[in-house]
Coordinates of C-alpha atoms in Angstrom, one line a residue:
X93 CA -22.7 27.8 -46.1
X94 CA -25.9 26.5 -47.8
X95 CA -28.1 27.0 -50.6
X96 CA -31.1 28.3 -48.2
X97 CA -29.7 31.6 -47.0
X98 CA -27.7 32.3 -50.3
X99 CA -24.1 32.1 -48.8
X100 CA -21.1 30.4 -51.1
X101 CA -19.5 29.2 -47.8
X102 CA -18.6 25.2 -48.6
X103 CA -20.3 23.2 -46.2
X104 CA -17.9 20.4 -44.7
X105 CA -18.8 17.5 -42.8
X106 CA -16.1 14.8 -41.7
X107 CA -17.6 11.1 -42.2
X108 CA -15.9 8.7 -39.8
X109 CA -16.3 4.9 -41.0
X110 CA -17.7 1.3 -38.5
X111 CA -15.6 -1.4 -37.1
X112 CA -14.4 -3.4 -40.4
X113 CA -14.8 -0.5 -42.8
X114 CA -12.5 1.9 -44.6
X115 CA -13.0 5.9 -45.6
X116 CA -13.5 4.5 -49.2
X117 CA -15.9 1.9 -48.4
X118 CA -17.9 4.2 -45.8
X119 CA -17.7 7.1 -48.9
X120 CA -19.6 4.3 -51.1
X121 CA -21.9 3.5 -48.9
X122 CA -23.3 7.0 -48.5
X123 CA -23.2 8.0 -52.2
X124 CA -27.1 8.7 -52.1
X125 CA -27.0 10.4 -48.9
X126 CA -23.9 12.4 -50.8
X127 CA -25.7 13.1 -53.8
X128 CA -28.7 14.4 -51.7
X129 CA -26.4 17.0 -50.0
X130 CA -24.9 18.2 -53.2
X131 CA -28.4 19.0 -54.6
X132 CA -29.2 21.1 -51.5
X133 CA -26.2 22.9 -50.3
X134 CA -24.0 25.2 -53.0
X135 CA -21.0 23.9 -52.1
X136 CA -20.3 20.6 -50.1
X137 CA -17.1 18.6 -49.2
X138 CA -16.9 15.4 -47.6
X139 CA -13.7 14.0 -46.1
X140 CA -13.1 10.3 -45.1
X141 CA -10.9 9.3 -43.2
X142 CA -9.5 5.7 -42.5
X143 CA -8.8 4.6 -39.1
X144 CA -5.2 3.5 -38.0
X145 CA -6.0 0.0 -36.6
X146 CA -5.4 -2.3 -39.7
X147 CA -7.1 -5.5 -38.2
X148 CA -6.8 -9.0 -38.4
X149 CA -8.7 -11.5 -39.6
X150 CA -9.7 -12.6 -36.5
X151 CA -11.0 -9.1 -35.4
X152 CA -13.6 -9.4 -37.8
X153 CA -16.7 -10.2 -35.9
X154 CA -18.0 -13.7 -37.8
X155 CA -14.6 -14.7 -38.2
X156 CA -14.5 -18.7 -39.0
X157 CA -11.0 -19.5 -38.4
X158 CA -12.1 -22.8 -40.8
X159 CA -12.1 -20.1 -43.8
X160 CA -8.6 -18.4 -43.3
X161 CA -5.1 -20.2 -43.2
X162 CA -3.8 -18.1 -40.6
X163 CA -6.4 -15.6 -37.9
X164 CA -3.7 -12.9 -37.8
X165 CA -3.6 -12.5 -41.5
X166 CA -4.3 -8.8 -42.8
X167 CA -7.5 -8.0 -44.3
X168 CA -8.5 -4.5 -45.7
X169 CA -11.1 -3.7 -42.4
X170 CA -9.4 -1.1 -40.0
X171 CA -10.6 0.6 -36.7
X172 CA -10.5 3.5 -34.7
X173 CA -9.8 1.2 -31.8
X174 CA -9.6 -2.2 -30.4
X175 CA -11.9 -3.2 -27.2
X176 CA -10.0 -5.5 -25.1
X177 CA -12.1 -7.8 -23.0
X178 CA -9.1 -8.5 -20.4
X179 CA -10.0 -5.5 -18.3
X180 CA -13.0 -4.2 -16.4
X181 CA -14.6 -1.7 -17.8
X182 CA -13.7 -2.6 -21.4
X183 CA -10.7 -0.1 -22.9
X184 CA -10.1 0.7 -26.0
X185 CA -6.9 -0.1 -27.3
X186 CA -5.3 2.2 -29.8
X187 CA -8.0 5.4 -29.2
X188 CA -5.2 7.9 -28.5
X189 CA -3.9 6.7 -32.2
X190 CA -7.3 6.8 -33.4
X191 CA -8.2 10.7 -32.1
X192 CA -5.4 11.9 -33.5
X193 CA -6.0 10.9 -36.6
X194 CA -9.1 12.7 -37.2
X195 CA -7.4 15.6 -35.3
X196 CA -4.6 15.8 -38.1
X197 CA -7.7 15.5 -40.8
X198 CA -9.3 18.4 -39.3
X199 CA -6.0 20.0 -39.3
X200 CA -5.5 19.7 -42.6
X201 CA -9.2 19.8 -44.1
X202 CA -11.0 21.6 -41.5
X203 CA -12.6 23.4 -40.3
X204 CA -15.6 21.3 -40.0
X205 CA -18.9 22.4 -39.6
X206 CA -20.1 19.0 -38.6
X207 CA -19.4 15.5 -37.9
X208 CA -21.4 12.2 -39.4
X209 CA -20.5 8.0 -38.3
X210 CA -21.8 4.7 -38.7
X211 CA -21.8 2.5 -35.6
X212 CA -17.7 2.6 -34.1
X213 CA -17.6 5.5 -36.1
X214 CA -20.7 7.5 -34.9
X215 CA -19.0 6.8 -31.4
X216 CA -15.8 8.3 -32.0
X217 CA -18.0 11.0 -34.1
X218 CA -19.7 12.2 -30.5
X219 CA -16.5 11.9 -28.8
X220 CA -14.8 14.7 -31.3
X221 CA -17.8 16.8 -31.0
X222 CA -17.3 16.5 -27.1
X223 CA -13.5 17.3 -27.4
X224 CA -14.4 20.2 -29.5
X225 CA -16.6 22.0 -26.3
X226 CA -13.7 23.8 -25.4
X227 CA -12.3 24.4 -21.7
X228 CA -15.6 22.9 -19.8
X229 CA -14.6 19.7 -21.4
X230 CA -10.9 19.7 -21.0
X231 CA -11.9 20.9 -16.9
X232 CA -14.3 17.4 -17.3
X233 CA -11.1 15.0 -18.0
X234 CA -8.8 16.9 -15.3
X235 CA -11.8 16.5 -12.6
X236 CA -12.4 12.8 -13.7
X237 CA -8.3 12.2 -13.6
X238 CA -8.6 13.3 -9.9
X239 CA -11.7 11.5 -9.0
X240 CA -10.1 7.8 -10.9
X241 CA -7.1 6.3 -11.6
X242 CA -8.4 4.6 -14.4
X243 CA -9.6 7.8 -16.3
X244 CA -8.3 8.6 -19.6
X245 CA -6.4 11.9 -20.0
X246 CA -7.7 14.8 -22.3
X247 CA -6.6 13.7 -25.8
X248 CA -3.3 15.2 -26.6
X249 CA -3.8 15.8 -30.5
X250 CA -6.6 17.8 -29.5
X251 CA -5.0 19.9 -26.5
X252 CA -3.6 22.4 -29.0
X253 CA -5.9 21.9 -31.6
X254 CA -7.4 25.1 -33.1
X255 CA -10.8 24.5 -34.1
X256 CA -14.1 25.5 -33.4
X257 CA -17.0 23.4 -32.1
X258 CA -19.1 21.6 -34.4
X259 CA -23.0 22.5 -35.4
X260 CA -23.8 19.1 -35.7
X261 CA -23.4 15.3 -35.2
X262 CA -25.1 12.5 -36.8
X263 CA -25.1 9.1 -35.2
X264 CA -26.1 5.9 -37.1
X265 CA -26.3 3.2 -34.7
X266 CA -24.1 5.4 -31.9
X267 CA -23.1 4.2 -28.3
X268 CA -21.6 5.2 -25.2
X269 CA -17.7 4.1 -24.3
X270 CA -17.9 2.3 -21.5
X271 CA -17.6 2.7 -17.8
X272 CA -15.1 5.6 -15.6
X273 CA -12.3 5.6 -18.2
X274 CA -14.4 7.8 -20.7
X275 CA -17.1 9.1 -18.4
X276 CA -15.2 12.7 -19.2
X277 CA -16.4 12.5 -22.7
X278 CA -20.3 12.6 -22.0
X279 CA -20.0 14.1 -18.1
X280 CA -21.3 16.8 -18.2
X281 CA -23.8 16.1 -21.5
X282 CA -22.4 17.0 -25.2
X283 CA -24.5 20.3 -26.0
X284 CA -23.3 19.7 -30.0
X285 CA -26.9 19.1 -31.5
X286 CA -27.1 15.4 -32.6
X287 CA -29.2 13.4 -34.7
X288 CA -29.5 9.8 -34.0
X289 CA -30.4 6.8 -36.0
X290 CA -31.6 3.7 -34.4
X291 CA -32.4 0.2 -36.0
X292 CA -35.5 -1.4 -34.4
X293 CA -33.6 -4.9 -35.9
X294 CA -30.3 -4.0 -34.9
X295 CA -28.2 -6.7 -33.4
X296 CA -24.9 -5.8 -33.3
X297 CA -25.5 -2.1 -31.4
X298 CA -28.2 -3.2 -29.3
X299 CA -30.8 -0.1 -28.7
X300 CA -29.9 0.4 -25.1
X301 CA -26.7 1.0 -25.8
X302 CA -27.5 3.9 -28.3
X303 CA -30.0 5.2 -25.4
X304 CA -27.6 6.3 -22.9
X305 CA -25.4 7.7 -25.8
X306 CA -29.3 10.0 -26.4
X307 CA -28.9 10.2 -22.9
X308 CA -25.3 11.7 -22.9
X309 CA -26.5 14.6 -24.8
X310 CA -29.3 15.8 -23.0
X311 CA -32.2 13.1 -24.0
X312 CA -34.7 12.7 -26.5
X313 CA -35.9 16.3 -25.7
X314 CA -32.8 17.7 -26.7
X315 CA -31.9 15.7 -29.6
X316 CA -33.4 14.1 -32.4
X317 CA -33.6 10.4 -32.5
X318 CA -34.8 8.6 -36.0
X319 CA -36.0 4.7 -35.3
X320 CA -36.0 3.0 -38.5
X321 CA -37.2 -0.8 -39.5
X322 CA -33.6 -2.6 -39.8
X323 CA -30.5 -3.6 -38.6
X324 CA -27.0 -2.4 -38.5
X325 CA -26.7 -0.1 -41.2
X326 CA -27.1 3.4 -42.9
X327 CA -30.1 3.6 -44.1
X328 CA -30.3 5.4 -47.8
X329 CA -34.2 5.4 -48.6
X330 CA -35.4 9.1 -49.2
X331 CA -37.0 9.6 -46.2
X332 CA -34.1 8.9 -44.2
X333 CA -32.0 10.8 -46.3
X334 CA -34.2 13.6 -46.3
X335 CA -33.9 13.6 -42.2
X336 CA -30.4 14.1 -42.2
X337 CA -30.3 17.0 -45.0
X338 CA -33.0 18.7 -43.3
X339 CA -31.7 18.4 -39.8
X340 CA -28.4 19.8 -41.2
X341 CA -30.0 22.8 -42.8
X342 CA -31.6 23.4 -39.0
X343 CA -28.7 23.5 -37.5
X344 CA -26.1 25.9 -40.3
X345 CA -28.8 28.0 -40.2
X346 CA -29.9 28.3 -36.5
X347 CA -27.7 28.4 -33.6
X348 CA -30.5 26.8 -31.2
X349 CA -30.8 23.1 -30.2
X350 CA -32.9 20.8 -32.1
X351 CA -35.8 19.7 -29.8
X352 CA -37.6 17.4 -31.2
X353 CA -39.0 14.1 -30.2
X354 CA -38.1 10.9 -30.3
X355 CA -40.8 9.5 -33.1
X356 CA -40.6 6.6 -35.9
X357 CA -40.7 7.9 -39.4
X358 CA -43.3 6.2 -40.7
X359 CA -45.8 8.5 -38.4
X360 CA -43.6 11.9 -38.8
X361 CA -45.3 14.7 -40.9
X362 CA -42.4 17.0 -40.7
X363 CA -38.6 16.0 -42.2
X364 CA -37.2 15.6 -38.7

């Protein structure tokens, strides 16, 4: 468990990469945050997974087809999914791939005691701590299969799946899927406890779309939602940092939701 009640338990968190990115580049983009944990938990493991979807050059967003000799050329960026824009609502091409491999990571590495993901990443992170709600949810994606054609089916990586449900989630620069298909995922709300990072400059995960994923797990008064001064990244100053080890500690070492309010850190007094 953690350094604050004494127990040797190793704490283990899965850390589920953006759009673009790779386990190894998400893993060096959190070295701080890492270090931070090490110092105060006794034992910490942190696993990184890459997602399936190797993508093009032309799924890059920015791509500049004036810079590459050929658009379906290879680059070292992979997914969890791909959003096709041919249907409406959006789906997400490749998520069944993309679930099941973080269901064969927690297979082999788990169990976890919580999930943390940047942007497509923090996403799929609160879909998995949905999944992981047990029968309720599974109930949620047969009633929604009943109610719409469109609706996707409970995962099958995670139908037999032994694992319990995770003590936290943290979300940097989160949303919602879209629309009926994946209304099973956040209908009824997550109860995982979840702490959210929004940035007030970011462009690419626009802050109403990380509102209704505050939304899908209760609100702002049952969650804690971080707003920070930048764009569309994770954000490794101290403060921030601090947030997310103290929110962690919180929630190994008390079964209860976190209920704090929405706030900007620059006026908190308190870690979280």
């Amino acid at each position: 468990m953690s350094a604050v009640n004494g127990a040797s338990k190793t704490l283990k968190i899965l850390m589920l990469h953006g759009y673009t990115q790779s386990g190894s580049l998400f893993n060096a983009k959190t070295k701080a945050l890492e270090k931070s944990l090490r110092k105060a938990f006794t034992s910490v493991t942190l696993s990184y997974p890459t997602g399936p979807m190797k993508l093009r050059a032309s799924d890059v967003p920015g791509f500049d087809s004036s810079k590459v000799e050929d658009e379906n050329d290879e680059v070292e960026a992979y997914g969890w999914w791909r959003r096709s824009n041919t249907s409406e609502p959006p789906e997400y091409v490749g998520i069944e791939e993309g679930l099941a491999v973080v269901a064969d990571t927690m297979k082999r590495e788990g169990p976890f005691d919580g999930v943390m993901g940047f942007s497509q990443g923090a996403a799929m992170a609160a879909m998995v701590s949905s999944l992981l709600e047990g029968k309720p949810r599974s109930e949620a994606f047969k009633a929604a299969m009943a109610k719409s054609k469109l609706s996707m089916s409970y995962p099958s990586a995670f139908a037999d799946l032994d694992h319990p449900p995770l003590k936290f989630c943290i979300s940097y620069s989160g949303f919602v899927a879209p629309g009926e298909r994946y209304a099973a995922f956040y209908e009824p709300t997550i109860r995982t406890p979840m702490c959210h990072f929004v940035g007030s400059l970011d462009t690419v995960v626009e802050e109403a779309r990380t509102n209704k994923l505050i939304e899908a797990v209760g609100g702002p008064t049952r969650t804690s939602v971080i707003v920070h001064p930048g764009g569309h990244f994770v954000p490794n100053n101290r403060q921030y940092i601090d947030t997310v080890v103290a929110f962690i500690k919180a929630q190994i070492t008390d079964a209860s939701p976190s209920t704090k309010q929405e706030e900007s850190v620059e006026d908190m007094d308190v870690p979280f």
